[in-house]
PDB file of C-alpha atoms in Angstrom:
ATOM      1  CA  UNK A 361       0.036   0.226  -0.147  1.00 67.00           C
ATOM      2  CA  UNK A 362       1.036   3.627  -0.078  1.00 82.00           C
ATOM      3  CA  UNK A 363       2.140   3.965  -3.536  1.00 88.00           C
ATOM      4  CA  UNK A 364       2.826   7.293  -5.511  1.00 92.00           C
ATOM      5  CA  UNK A 365       3.420   7.570  -9.268  1.00 94.00           C
ATOM      6  CA  UNK A 366       4.527  10.051 -11.159  1.00 96.00           C
ATOM      7  CA  UNK A 367       4.256  10.701 -15.188  1.00 96.00           C
ATOM      8  CA  UNK A 368       6.061  11.108 -17.142  1.00 97.00           C
ATOM      9  CA  UNK A 369       9.257   9.359 -15.794  1.00 94.00           C
ATOM     10  CA  UNK A 370      11.269  11.726 -17.951  1.00 95.00           C
ATOM     11  CA  UNK A 371      10.601  14.235 -20.563  1.00 97.00           C
ATOM     12  CA  UNK A 372      12.609  16.280 -22.892  1.00 97.00           C
ATOM     13  CA  UNK A 373      11.332  19.554 -24.053  1.00 96.00           C
ATOM     14  CA  UNK A 374      12.644  22.726 -26.248  1.00 96.00           C
ATOM     15  CA  UNK A 375      13.223  25.860 -24.495  1.00 97.00           C
ATOM     16  CA  UNK A 376      10.061  27.964 -24.125  1.00 96.00           C
ATOM     17  CA  UNK A 377       7.504  25.248 -23.909  1.00 97.00           C
ATOM     18  CA  UNK A 378       5.562  24.290 -21.131  1.00 97.00           C
ATOM     19  CA  UNK A 379       5.718  20.820 -19.324  1.00 97.00           C
ATOM     20  CA  UNK A 380       3.243  19.207 -17.266  1.00 97.00           C
ATOM     21  CA  UNK A 381       4.201  16.444 -14.613  1.00 98.00           C
ATOM     22  CA  UNK A 382       1.557  14.576 -12.866  1.00 97.00           C
ATOM     23  CA  UNK A 383       1.654  12.859  -9.331  1.00 96.00           C
ATOM     24  CA  UNK A 384      -0.743  10.392  -8.378  1.00 95.00           C
ATOM     25  CA  UNK A 385      -1.646   8.353  -4.783  1.00 92.00           C
ATOM     26  CA  UNK A 386      -2.819   5.204  -6.269  1.00 92.00           C
ATOM     27  CA  UNK A 387      -4.137   3.393  -3.204  1.00 88.00           C
ATOM     28  CA  UNK A 388      -4.756   6.227  -0.602  1.00 87.00           C
ATOM     29  CA  UNK A 389      -6.065   9.483  -0.526  1.00 88.00           C
ATOM     30  CA  UNK A 390      -3.954  12.503  -0.089  1.00 87.00           C
ATOM     31  CA  UNK A 391      -5.153  15.673   0.804  1.00 82.00           C
ATOM     32  CA  UNK A 392      -1.491  17.196   0.919  1.00 88.00           C
ATOM     33  CA  UNK A 393       1.105  16.477  -1.562  1.00 92.00           C
ATOM     34  CA  UNK A 394       4.644  17.875  -1.852  1.00 93.00           C
ATOM     35  CA  UNK A 395       6.975  18.499  -4.683  1.00 96.00           C
ATOM     36  CA  UNK A 396      10.544  18.502  -4.498  1.00 95.00           C
ATOM     37  CA  UNK A 397      13.299  19.412  -6.780  1.00 95.00           C
ATOM     38  CA  UNK A 398      16.604  17.835  -6.592  1.00 90.00           C
ATOM     39  CA  UNK A 399      19.853  19.070  -8.504  1.00 83.00           C
ATOM     40  CA  UNK A 400      22.433  16.388  -9.740  1.00 78.00           C
ATOM     41  CA  UNK A 401      24.098  15.206  -6.791  1.00 74.00           C
ATOM     42  CA  UNK A 402      22.303  17.370  -4.178  1.00 79.00           C
ATOM     43  CA  UNK A 403      19.613  16.916  -1.627  1.00 84.00           C
ATOM     44  CA  UNK A 404      15.867  17.643  -2.047  1.00 89.00           C
ATOM     45  CA  UNK A 405      14.685  20.890  -1.824  1.00 91.00           C
ATOM     46  CA  UNK A 406      10.932  21.447  -1.105  1.00 91.00           C
ATOM     47  CA  UNK A 407       9.362  23.911  -3.801  1.00 94.00           C
ATOM     48  CA  UNK A 408       5.619  23.660  -2.570  1.00 94.00           C
ATOM     49  CA  UNK A 409       3.060  22.157  -0.643  1.00 92.00           C
ATOM     50  CA  UNK A 410       0.025  21.086  -2.430  1.00 90.00           C
ATOM     51  CA  UNK A 411      -3.631  20.944  -0.742  1.00 87.00           C
ATOM     52  CA  UNK A 412      -6.482  19.406  -2.336  1.00 85.00           C
ATOM     53  CA  UNK A 413      -8.858  22.025  -3.616  1.00 84.00           C
ATOM     54  CA  UNK A 414      -6.801  25.101  -2.283  1.00 85.00           C
ATOM     55  CA  UNK A 415      -3.831  27.237  -3.488  1.00 89.00           C
ATOM     56  CA  UNK A 416      -0.442  25.781  -2.896  1.00 92.00           C
ATOM     57  CA  UNK A 417       1.840  27.244  -0.457  1.00 92.00           C
ATOM     58  CA  UNK A 418       5.361  27.896  -1.947  1.00 95.00           C
ATOM     59  CA  UNK A 419       8.533  27.966  -0.512  1.00 92.00           C
ATOM     60  CA  UNK A 420      10.675  31.049  -0.304  1.00 92.00           C
ATOM     61  CA  UNK A 421      12.632  31.672  -3.592  1.00 93.00           C
ATOM     62  CA  UNK A 422      10.217  29.646  -5.532  1.00 95.00           C
ATOM     63  CA  UNK A 423       8.204  31.410  -8.463  1.00 94.00           C
ATOM     64  CA  UNK A 424       4.672  30.376  -8.431  1.00 93.00           C
ATOM     65  CA  UNK A 425       3.789  31.609 -11.794  1.00 95.00           C
ATOM     66  CA  UNK A 426       6.691  29.517 -13.072  1.00 96.00           C
ATOM     67  CA  UNK A 427       6.085  26.387 -11.366  1.00 97.00           C
ATOM     68  CA  UNK A 428       2.372  26.062 -11.525  1.00 96.00           C
ATOM     69  CA  UNK A 429       0.639  23.504  -9.175  1.00 95.00           C
ATOM     70  CA  UNK A 430      -3.157  21.878  -9.267  1.00 91.00           C
ATOM     71  CA  UNK A 431      -4.199  19.579  -6.914  1.00 90.00           C
ATOM     72  CA  UNK A 432      -7.785  18.975  -8.479  1.00 83.00           C
ATOM     73  CA  UNK A 433      -8.405  15.774  -6.397  1.00 90.00           C
ATOM     74  CA  UNK A 434      -7.546  13.591  -3.184  1.00 90.00           C
ATOM     75  CA  UNK A 435      -5.348  11.451  -5.816  1.00 93.00           C
ATOM     76  CA  UNK A 436      -3.925  13.917  -8.298  1.00 94.00           C
ATOM     77  CA  UNK A 437      -1.327  16.932  -8.049  1.00 95.00           C
ATOM     78  CA  UNK A 438       0.294  18.354 -11.234  1.00 96.00           C
ATOM     79  CA  UNK A 439       3.338  20.520 -11.415  1.00 97.00           C
ATOM     80  CA  UNK A 440       3.325  22.523 -14.470  1.00 97.00           C
ATOM     81  CA  UNK A 441       6.629  23.938 -15.329  1.00 97.00           C
ATOM     82  CA  UNK A 442       5.672  27.059 -17.774  1.00 97.00           C
ATOM     83  CA  UNK A 443       7.927  28.511 -20.425  1.00 96.00           C
ATOM     84  CA  UNK A 444      10.823  26.091 -19.536  1.00 96.00           C
ATOM     85  CA  UNK A 445      14.486  27.046 -19.733  1.00 96.00           C
ATOM     86  CA  UNK A 446      17.521  24.744 -19.411  1.00 96.00           C
ATOM     87  CA  UNK A 447      18.229  26.046 -15.630  1.00 95.00           C
ATOM     88  CA  UNK A 448      14.824  24.493 -15.033  1.00 96.00           C
ATOM     89  CA  UNK A 449      16.158  20.965 -15.949  1.00 95.00           C
ATOM     90  CA  UNK A 450      16.299  18.881 -12.437  1.00 94.00           C
ATOM     91  CA  UNK A 451      14.919  15.852 -11.388  1.00 93.00           C
ATOM     92  CA  UNK A 452      11.436  16.642  -9.668  1.00 96.00           C
ATOM     93  CA  UNK A 453       9.974  14.289  -6.939  1.00 94.00           C
ATOM     94  CA  UNK A 454       6.650  14.497  -5.290  1.00 95.00           C
ATOM     95  CA  UNK A 455       5.264  12.848  -2.143  1.00 93.00           C
ATOM     96  CA  UNK A 456       2.027  12.440  -0.515  1.00 91.00           C
ATOM     97  CA  UNK A 457       0.497  12.149   2.854  1.00 85.00           C
ATOM     98  CA  UNK A 458      -2.047   9.368   3.686  1.00 78.00           C
ATOM     99  CA  UNK A 459      -4.861  11.045   5.714  1.00 71.00           C
ATOM    100  CA  UNK A 460      -6.493   7.617   6.325  1.00 69.00           C
ATOM    101  CA  UNK A 461      -3.594   6.351   8.534  1.00 67.00           C
ATOM    102  CA  UNK A 462      -4.364   6.914  11.856  1.00 59.00           C
ATOM    103  CA  UNK A 463      -0.612   7.095  12.857  1.00 58.00           C
ATOM    104  CA  UNK A 464       1.637  10.097  11.941  1.00 62.00           C
ATOM    105  CA  UNK A 465       1.379  11.457   8.622  1.00 63.00           C
ATOM    106  CA  UNK A 466       4.418   9.900   6.980  1.00 76.00           C
ATOM    107  CA  UNK A 467       5.263  11.209   3.356  1.00 84.00           C
ATOM    108  CA  UNK A 468       5.370   8.760   0.537  1.00 88.00           C
ATOM    109  CA  UNK A 469       7.595   9.582  -2.579  1.00 91.00           C
ATOM    110  CA  UNK A 470       6.943   8.936  -6.110  1.00 93.00           C
ATOM    111  CA  UNK A 471       9.988   7.929  -8.320  1.00 92.00           C
ATOM    112  CA  UNK A 472      10.583  11.286  -9.856  1.00 93.00           C
ATOM    113  CA  UNK A 473      10.513  12.956 -13.434  1.00 95.00           C
ATOM    114  CA  UNK A 474      13.808  13.820 -14.960  1.00 94.00           C
ATOM    115  CA  UNK A 475      12.954  17.218 -16.970  1.00 96.00           C
ATOM    116  CA  UNK A 476      15.423  18.095 -19.396  1.00 96.00           C
ATOM    117  CA  UNK A 477      15.116  21.193 -21.329  1.00 97.00           C
ATOM    118  CA  UNK A 478      17.072  22.017 -24.533  1.00 96.00           C
TER     119      UNK A 478
ATOM    120  CA  UNK B 549      14.223  26.174  12.054  1.00 72.00           C
ATOM    121  CA  UNK B 550      14.752  22.580  11.601  1.00 79.00           C
ATOM    122  CA  UNK B 551      18.018  21.195   9.906  1.00 88.00           C
ATOM    123  CA  UNK B 552      19.815  17.998   9.254  1.00 93.00           C
ATOM    124  CA  UNK B 553      23.562  17.474   8.751  1.00 94.00           C
ATOM    125  CA  UNK B 554      25.321  14.646   7.040  1.00 95.00           C
ATOM    126  CA  UNK B 555      29.044  15.202   7.576  1.00 95.00           C
ATOM    127  CA  UNK B 556      30.338  12.373   4.739  1.00 95.00           C
ATOM    128  CA  UNK B 557      29.469  13.473   1.640  1.00 93.00           C
ATOM    129  CA  UNK B 558      30.775  10.069   0.426  1.00 96.00           C
ATOM    130  CA  UNK B 559      31.668   7.053   1.953  1.00 97.00           C
ATOM    131  CA  UNK B 560      33.367   3.727   0.526  1.00 97.00           C
ATOM    132  CA  UNK B 561      33.298   0.436   2.407  1.00 97.00           C
ATOM    133  CA  UNK B 562      34.273  -3.157   1.119  1.00 97.00           C
ATOM    134  CA  UNK B 563      31.561  -5.315   0.576  1.00 97.00           C
ATOM    135  CA  UNK B 564      30.977  -7.479   3.930  1.00 97.00           C
ATOM    136  CA  UNK B 565      32.333  -4.748   6.156  1.00 98.00           C
ATOM    137  CA  UNK B 566      30.214  -2.525   8.410  1.00 97.00           C
ATOM    138  CA  UNK B 567      28.527   0.689   7.954  1.00 97.00           C
ATOM    139  CA  UNK B 568      27.709   3.631   9.592  1.00 98.00           C
ATOM    140  CA  UNK B 569      26.359   6.935   8.236  1.00 98.00           C
ATOM    141  CA  UNK B 570      26.151   9.801  10.516  1.00 98.00           C
ATOM    142  CA  UNK B 571      23.321  12.149  10.856  1.00 97.00           C
ATOM    143  CA  UNK B 572      22.807  15.009  13.302  1.00 96.00           C
ATOM    144  CA  UNK B 573      19.738  17.325  13.188  1.00 94.00           C
ATOM    145  CA  UNK B 574      18.654  20.627  14.786  1.00 91.00           C
ATOM    146  CA  UNK B 575      14.955  20.523  16.094  1.00 84.00           C
ATOM    147  CA  UNK B 576      13.433  22.436  18.817  1.00 76.00           C
ATOM    148  CA  UNK B 577      10.602  19.924  19.675  1.00 77.00           C
ATOM    149  CA  UNK B 578      10.320  16.102  19.450  1.00 78.00           C
ATOM    150  CA  UNK B 579      11.772  15.252  16.082  1.00 87.00           C
ATOM    151  CA  UNK B 580      10.364  12.771  13.655  1.00 90.00           C
ATOM    152  CA  UNK B 581      13.357  11.221  11.821  1.00 93.00           C
ATOM    153  CA  UNK B 582      13.997   9.178   8.706  1.00 93.00           C
ATOM    154  CA  UNK B 583      16.240   7.830   6.641  1.00 96.00           C
ATOM    155  CA  UNK B 584      15.800   7.249   2.873  1.00 95.00           C
ATOM    156  CA  UNK B 585      17.899   5.353   0.087  1.00 95.00           C
ATOM    157  CA  UNK B 586      17.751   6.554  -3.337  1.00 92.00           C
ATOM    158  CA  UNK B 587      19.230   4.824  -6.516  1.00 89.00           C
ATOM    159  CA  UNK B 588      20.292   6.717  -9.321  1.00 82.00           C
ATOM    160  CA  UNK B 589      17.695   8.173 -11.163  1.00 78.00           C
ATOM    161  CA  UNK B 590      15.069   6.958  -8.757  1.00 81.00           C
ATOM    162  CA  UNK B 591      12.915   8.222  -6.112  1.00 83.00           C
ATOM    163  CA  UNK B 592      13.320   7.531  -2.428  1.00 89.00           C
ATOM    164  CA  UNK B 593      12.638   4.738  -0.574  1.00 90.00           C
ATOM    165  CA  UNK B 594      12.288   4.688   3.376  1.00 91.00           C
ATOM    166  CA  UNK B 595      14.638   2.394   5.061  1.00 95.00           C
ATOM    167  CA  UNK B 596      13.410   3.288   8.684  1.00 94.00           C
ATOM    168  CA  UNK B 597      11.813   5.859  10.962  1.00 91.00           C
ATOM    169  CA  UNK B 598      12.046   6.982  14.590  1.00 92.00           C
ATOM    170  CA  UNK B 599       8.729   8.702  16.260  1.00 86.00           C
ATOM    171  CA  UNK B 600       9.271   7.740  19.820  1.00 84.00           C
ATOM    172  CA  UNK B 601       9.874   4.570  22.024  1.00 86.00           C
ATOM    173  CA  UNK B 602      12.639   2.513  21.534  1.00 89.00           C
ATOM    174  CA  UNK B 603      15.783   4.409  20.293  1.00 92.00           C
ATOM    175  CA  UNK B 604      17.218   1.582  18.298  1.00 96.00           C
ATOM    176  CA  UNK B 605      14.988   1.241  15.287  1.00 96.00           C
ATOM    177  CA  UNK B 606      15.142  -1.780  13.101  1.00 96.00           C
ATOM    178  CA  UNK B 607      14.329  -0.858   9.253  1.00 96.00           C
ATOM    179  CA  UNK B 608      14.509  -2.874   5.839  1.00 95.00           C
ATOM    180  CA  UNK B 609      17.449  -4.224   4.172  1.00 95.00           C
ATOM    181  CA  UNK B 610      19.081  -5.217   7.556  1.00 96.00           C
ATOM    182  CA  UNK B 611      19.416  -1.367   8.522  1.00 98.00           C
ATOM    183  CA  UNK B 612      19.231  -0.028  11.603  1.00 98.00           C
ATOM    184  CA  UNK B 613      19.585   3.550  13.565  1.00 98.00           C
ATOM    185  CA  UNK B 614      19.687   4.930  17.090  1.00 96.00           C
ATOM    186  CA  UNK B 615      18.372   7.929  18.329  1.00 95.00           C
ATOM    187  CA  UNK B 616      20.735   9.578  20.711  1.00 95.00           C
ATOM    188  CA  UNK B 617      18.910  12.736  21.969  1.00 92.00           C
ATOM    189  CA  UNK B 618      21.927  13.859  24.094  1.00 92.00           C
ATOM    190  CA  UNK B 619      24.075  13.998  20.996  1.00 94.00           C
ATOM    191  CA  UNK B 620      21.075  15.158  18.393  1.00 94.00           C
ATOM    192  CA  UNK B 621      22.191  12.127  16.168  1.00 96.00           C
ATOM    193  CA  UNK B 622      20.536   9.365  14.155  1.00 97.00           C
ATOM    194  CA  UNK B 623      23.239   7.415  12.702  1.00 98.00           C
ATOM    195  CA  UNK B 624      22.191   4.338  10.525  1.00 98.00           C
ATOM    196  CA  UNK B 625      24.133   1.228  10.752  1.00 98.00           C
ATOM    197  CA  UNK B 626      24.200  -2.179   8.754  1.00 98.00           C
ATOM    198  CA  UNK B 627      26.654  -4.800  10.034  1.00 97.00           C
ATOM    199  CA  UNK B 628      27.619  -6.238   6.531  1.00 97.00           C
ATOM    200  CA  UNK B 629      27.144  -4.327   3.377  1.00 98.00           C
ATOM    201  CA  UNK B 630      26.001  -5.672   0.264  1.00 96.00           C
ATOM    202  CA  UNK B 631      27.069  -4.439  -3.276  1.00 96.00           C
ATOM    203  CA  UNK B 632      23.535  -3.626  -3.767  1.00 95.00           C
ATOM    204  CA  UNK B 633      23.532  -1.155  -1.024  1.00 96.00           C
ATOM    205  CA  UNK B 634      25.272   1.310  -2.995  1.00 96.00           C
ATOM    206  CA  UNK B 635      23.362   4.233  -3.380  1.00 96.00           C
ATOM    207  CA  UNK B 636      22.640   7.845  -1.799  1.00 94.00           C
ATOM    208  CA  UNK B 637      21.399   7.779   1.515  1.00 97.00           C
ATOM    209  CA  UNK B 638      19.419  10.971   3.029  1.00 95.00           C
ATOM    210  CA  UNK B 639      18.667  11.466   6.594  1.00 96.00           C
ATOM    211  CA  UNK B 640      15.517  13.676   7.344  1.00 94.00           C
ATOM    212  CA  UNK B 641      13.783  15.278  10.117  1.00 91.00           C
ATOM    213  CA  UNK B 642      10.081  16.396  10.243  1.00 86.00           C
ATOM    214  CA  UNK B 643       7.321  17.505  12.745  1.00 77.00           C
ATOM    215  CA  UNK B 644       3.965  15.961  13.392  1.00 71.00           C
ATOM    216  CA  UNK B 645       2.226  17.331  10.796  1.00 68.00           C
ATOM    217  CA  UNK B 646       5.059  16.774   8.852  1.00 64.00           C
ATOM    218  CA  UNK B 647       4.378  20.081   6.217  1.00 69.00           C
ATOM    219  CA  UNK B 648       8.162  21.057   6.885  1.00 74.00           C
ATOM    220  CA  UNK B 649      10.353  17.922   6.161  1.00 83.00           C
ATOM    221  CA  UNK B 650      14.310  18.731   5.682  1.00 88.00           C
ATOM    222  CA  UNK B 651      16.773  16.696   4.196  1.00 92.00           C
ATOM    223  CA  UNK B 652      20.364  16.188   4.867  1.00 93.00           C
ATOM    224  CA  UNK B 653      22.736  16.735   2.076  1.00 92.00           C
ATOM    225  CA  UNK B 654      23.095  12.969   1.285  1.00 94.00           C
ATOM    226  CA  UNK B 655      25.584  10.507   1.746  1.00 96.00           C
ATOM    227  CA  UNK B 656      26.643   8.391  -1.199  1.00 95.00           C
ATOM    228  CA  UNK B 657      27.621   5.014  -0.431  1.00 97.00           C
ATOM    229  CA  UNK B 658      30.169   3.214  -2.853  1.00 97.00           C
ATOM    230  CA  UNK B 659      30.774  -0.589  -2.224  1.00 97.00           C
ATOM    231  CA  UNK B 660      34.272  -2.050  -3.252  1.00 96.00           C
ATOM    232  CA  UNK B 661      34.087  -5.611  -4.119  1.00 91.00           C
TER     233      UNK B 661
END
């Protein structure tokens, strides 16, 4: 149980285009999902917290107009990188909290999406 | 604000040898501590977690970690490393509601044959 998927696993796009990444909780409901960015050989940096039915909360320094987050249902959150540029190339990982669990709200991580902007 | 320090960027051990990865945290309240492993190009897999109770925590793949409040540490150990353990290891600290999970910089483990 507690499986999180991401689609696509890797994407290559041209500079100036927009890319959408999906994060799905497959076997549980997630009112809260998180988006992280990981640079090569670096740690994960929290970009934003996505709450179902409301606006995402962005970490300081993250451009909300650049990284659009939509959490339209209890099992799906999307991250859209708008007008992508080569510096947006990175590994994006999402995670989700299982609100149905009575224990501590642990985060379950997706497999990540490798974005390369040419 | 909470933070996590993993002092060792890269560790190399021989297969069959013991392993200890260090993690120190800074947190004002009761910490919730985690160790994750990441293989190249993959997401994170939870190895173990500590919330309360017994300070020695057993995880998957033969890993264990010990919480030492006096030293603000949560070191990961394995008595005998296998070649398949080569990966990046992340220590993380969070709060009860886990909206503010923070990760260490990671330790890359190389296993020599």
